[in-house]
Coordinates of C-alpha atoms in Angstrom, one line a residue:
X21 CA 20.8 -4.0 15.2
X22 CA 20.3 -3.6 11.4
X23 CA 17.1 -2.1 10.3
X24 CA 15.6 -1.5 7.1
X25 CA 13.5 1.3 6.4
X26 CA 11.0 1.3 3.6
X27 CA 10.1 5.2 2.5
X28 CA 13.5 6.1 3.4
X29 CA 13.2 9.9 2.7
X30 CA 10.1 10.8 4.5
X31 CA 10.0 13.1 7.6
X32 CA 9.5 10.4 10.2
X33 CA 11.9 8.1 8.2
X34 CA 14.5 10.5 8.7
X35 CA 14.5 11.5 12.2
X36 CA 14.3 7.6 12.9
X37 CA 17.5 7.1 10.7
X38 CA 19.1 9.6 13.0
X39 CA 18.0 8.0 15.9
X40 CA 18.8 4.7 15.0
X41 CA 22.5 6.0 13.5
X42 CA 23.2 8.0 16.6
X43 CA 22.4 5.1 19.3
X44 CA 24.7 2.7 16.9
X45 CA 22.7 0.7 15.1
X46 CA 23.0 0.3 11.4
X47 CA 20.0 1.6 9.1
X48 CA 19.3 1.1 5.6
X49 CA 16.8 3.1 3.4
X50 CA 14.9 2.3 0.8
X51 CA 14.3 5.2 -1.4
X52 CA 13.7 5.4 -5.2
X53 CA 15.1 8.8 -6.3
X54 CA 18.8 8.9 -6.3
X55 CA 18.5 12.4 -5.8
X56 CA 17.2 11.6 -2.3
X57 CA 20.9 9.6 -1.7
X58 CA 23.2 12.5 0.3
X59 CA 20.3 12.7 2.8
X60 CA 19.8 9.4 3.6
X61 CA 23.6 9.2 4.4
X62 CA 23.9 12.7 6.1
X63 CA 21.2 11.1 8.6
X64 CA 23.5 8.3 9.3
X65 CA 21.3 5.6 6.7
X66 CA 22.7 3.2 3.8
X67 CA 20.5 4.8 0.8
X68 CA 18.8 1.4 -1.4
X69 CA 17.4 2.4 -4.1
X70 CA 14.3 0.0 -5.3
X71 CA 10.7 1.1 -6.3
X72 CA 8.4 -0.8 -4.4
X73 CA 5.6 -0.1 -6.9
X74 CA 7.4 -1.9 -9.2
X75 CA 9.8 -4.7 -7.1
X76 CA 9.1 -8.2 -6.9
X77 CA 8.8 -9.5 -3.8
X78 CA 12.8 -11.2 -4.0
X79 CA 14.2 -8.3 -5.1
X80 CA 12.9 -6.6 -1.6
X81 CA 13.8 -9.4 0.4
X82 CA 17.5 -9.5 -1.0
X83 CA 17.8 -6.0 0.9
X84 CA 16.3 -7.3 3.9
X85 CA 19.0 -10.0 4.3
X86 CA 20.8 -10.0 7.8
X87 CA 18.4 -7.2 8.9
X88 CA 17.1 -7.4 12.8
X89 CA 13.9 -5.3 11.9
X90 CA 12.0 -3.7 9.3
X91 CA 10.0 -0.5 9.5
X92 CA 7.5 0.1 6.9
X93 CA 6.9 4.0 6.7
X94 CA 6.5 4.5 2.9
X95 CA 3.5 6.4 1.7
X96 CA 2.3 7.9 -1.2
X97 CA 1.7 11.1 -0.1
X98 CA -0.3 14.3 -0.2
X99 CA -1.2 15.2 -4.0
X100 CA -1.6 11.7 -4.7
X101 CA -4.9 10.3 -6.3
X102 CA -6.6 7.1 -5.2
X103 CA -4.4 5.1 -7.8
X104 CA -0.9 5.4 -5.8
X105 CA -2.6 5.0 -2.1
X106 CA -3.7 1.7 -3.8
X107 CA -0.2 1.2 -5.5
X108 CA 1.8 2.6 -2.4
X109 CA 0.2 2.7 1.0
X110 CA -1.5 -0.6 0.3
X111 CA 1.1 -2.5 -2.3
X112 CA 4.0 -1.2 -1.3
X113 CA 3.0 -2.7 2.0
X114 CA 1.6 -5.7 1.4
X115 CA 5.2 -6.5 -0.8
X116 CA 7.3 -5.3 2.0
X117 CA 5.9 -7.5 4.9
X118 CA 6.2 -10.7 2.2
X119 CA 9.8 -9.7 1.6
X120 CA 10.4 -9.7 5.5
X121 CA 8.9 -12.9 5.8
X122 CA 11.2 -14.5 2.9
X123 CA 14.2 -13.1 4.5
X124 CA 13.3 -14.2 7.6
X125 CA 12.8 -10.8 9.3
X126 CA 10.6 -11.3 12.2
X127 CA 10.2 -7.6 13.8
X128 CA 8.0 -5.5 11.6
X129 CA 6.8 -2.1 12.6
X130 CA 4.0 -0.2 10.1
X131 CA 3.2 3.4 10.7
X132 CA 0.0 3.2 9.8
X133 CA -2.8 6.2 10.1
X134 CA -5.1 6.7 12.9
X135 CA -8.5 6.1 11.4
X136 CA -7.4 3.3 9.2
X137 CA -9.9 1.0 8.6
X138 CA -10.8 -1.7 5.0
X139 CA -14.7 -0.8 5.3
X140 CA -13.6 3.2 5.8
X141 CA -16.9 4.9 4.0
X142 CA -16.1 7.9 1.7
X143 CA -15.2 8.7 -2.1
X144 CA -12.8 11.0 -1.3
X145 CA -9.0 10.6 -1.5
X146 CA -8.4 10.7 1.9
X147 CA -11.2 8.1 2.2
X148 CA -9.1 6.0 0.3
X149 CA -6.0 6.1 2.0
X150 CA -7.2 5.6 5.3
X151 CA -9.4 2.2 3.1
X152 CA -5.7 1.5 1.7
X153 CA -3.7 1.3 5.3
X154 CA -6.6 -0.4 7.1
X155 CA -6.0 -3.0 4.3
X156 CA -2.6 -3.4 4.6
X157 CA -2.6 -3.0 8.0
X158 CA -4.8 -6.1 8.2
X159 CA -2.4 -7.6 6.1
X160 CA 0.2 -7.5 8.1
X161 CA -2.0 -8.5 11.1
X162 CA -2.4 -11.9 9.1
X163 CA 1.0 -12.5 9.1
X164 CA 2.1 -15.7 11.3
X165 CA 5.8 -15.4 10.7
X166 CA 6.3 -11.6 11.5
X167 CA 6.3 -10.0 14.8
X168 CA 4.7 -7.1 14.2
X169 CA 3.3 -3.8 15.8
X170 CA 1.4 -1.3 13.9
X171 CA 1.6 2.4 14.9
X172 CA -0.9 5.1 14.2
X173 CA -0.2 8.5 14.9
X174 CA -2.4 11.6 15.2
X175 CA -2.2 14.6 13.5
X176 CA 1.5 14.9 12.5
X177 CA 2.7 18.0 13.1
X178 CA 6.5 19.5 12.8
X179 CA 6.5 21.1 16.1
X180 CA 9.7 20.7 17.9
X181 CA 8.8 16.8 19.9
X182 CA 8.4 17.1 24.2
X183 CA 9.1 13.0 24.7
X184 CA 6.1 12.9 25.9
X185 CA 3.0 11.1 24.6
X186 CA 0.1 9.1 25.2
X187 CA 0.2 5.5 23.7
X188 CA -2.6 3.5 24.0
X189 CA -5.1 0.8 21.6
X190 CA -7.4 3.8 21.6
X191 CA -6.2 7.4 22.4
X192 CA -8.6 9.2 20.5
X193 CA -7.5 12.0 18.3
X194 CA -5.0 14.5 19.0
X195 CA -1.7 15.6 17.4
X196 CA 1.7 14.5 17.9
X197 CA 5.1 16.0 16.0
X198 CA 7.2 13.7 14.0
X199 CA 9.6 13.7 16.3
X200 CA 7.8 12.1 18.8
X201 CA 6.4 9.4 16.3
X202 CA 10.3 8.5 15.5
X203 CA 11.5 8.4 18.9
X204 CA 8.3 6.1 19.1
X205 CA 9.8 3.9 16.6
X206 CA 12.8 3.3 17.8
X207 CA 11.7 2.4 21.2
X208 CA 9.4 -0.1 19.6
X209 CA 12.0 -1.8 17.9
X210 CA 13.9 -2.7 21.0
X211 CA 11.0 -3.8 22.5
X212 CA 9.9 -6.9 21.3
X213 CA 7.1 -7.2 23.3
X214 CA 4.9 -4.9 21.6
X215 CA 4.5 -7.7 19.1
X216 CA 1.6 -8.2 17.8
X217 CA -0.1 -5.2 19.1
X218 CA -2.0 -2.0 17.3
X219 CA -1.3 1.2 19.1
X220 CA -2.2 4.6 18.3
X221 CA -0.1 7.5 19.6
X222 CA -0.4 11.2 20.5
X223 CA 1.0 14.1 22.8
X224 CA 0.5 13.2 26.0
X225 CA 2.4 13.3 29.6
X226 CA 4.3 9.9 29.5
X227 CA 8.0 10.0 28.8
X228 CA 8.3 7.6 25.3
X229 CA 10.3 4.7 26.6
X230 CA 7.8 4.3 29.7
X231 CA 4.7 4.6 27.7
X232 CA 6.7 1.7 25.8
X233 CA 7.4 -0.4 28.2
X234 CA 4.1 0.3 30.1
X235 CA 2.2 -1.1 26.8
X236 CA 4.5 -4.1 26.8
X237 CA 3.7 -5.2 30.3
X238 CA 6.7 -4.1 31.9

């Protein structure tokens, strides 16, 4: 398969570009610091740079072209104020799932944020990130032409990943290292499926490809 990453350098982007590489697939991510380039290959990706703050919504889609799946995993990111979770984990998102739909990417997969929700209460930064993904997420939700599954993990954490989790509508909270989130991913995208469902994920007992498959029906 050919996948396109948005948010190509983050830590979950990057362990599922080696993933993706190292089963064979071909990966693509969308970054928008050349600097940020050598990594994206040394994990096995195709480094594209656009800024999604600033793209228009052909300009995406030209780089989606061909691509079996799309994974949006962009995010503004700690130290940023309420105006780039708006810009970023909202816009960025909403732009990206258009640009799927006019290249005619069906499978879309957002890692989203456990806890996202539009009418999240709060004035706090974090109060508007989580308003920013629910918003997006229910974006994407409305979205007739993609098949898509929304992920949201627990606490991330950058402990070494077990391959076991607990994926489920509701999990409640817990935490769950990156690694596990990616290997997450890349199940997900093989497993068509999962469309159309919102899962949230954290450590757990359940080997990743069988909680997969068990939340697929199979």
């Amino acid at each position: 398969m050919r996948i396109v990453i948005a948010g190509g350098h983050g830590q979950i982007a990057l362990r599922l570009e080696r993933l993706l590489a190292a089963r064979g697939d071909e990966v693509a991510g969308i970054i928008r610091n050349s600097a940020h380039e050598a990594d994206l290959r040394d994990a096995g990706a195709e480094p594209v740079l656009c800024d999604l703050e600033s793209a228009s919504v052909a300009e995406v889609a030209r780089h989606l072209e061909g691509a079996d799946g799309a994974v949006f995993a962009a995010g503004a990111g700690p130290g940023s104020g309420v105006d780039r979770k708006n810009t970023v984990d909202r816009g960025a998102a909403v732009l990206f799932a258009d640009a799927a739909e006019r290249a005619g990417v069906r499978r879309y997969i957002v890692v989203s944020s456990m806890g996202a929700d539009p009418q999240h209460p709060g004035d706090e930064v974090f109060d508007a990130y989580l308003r920013a993904k629910g918003e997006a997420d229910a974006y994407v939700r409305g979205r007739a032409a993609l098949d898509w599954t929304i992920l949201r993990p627990g606490m991330l954490t950058d402990d070494a990943g077990t391959g076991l989790v607990r994926l489920e509508a509701s999990t409640g909270r817990g935490p769950v290292p990156r690694d596990d989130v990616a290997a997450a991913l890349a199940e997900l995208l093989e497993t068509p499926a999962t469309a159309g469902l919102t899962l949230e994920l954290i450590s757990g007992s359940t080997p990743v490809s069988v909680a997969v498959k068990s939340v697929a029906g199979n």
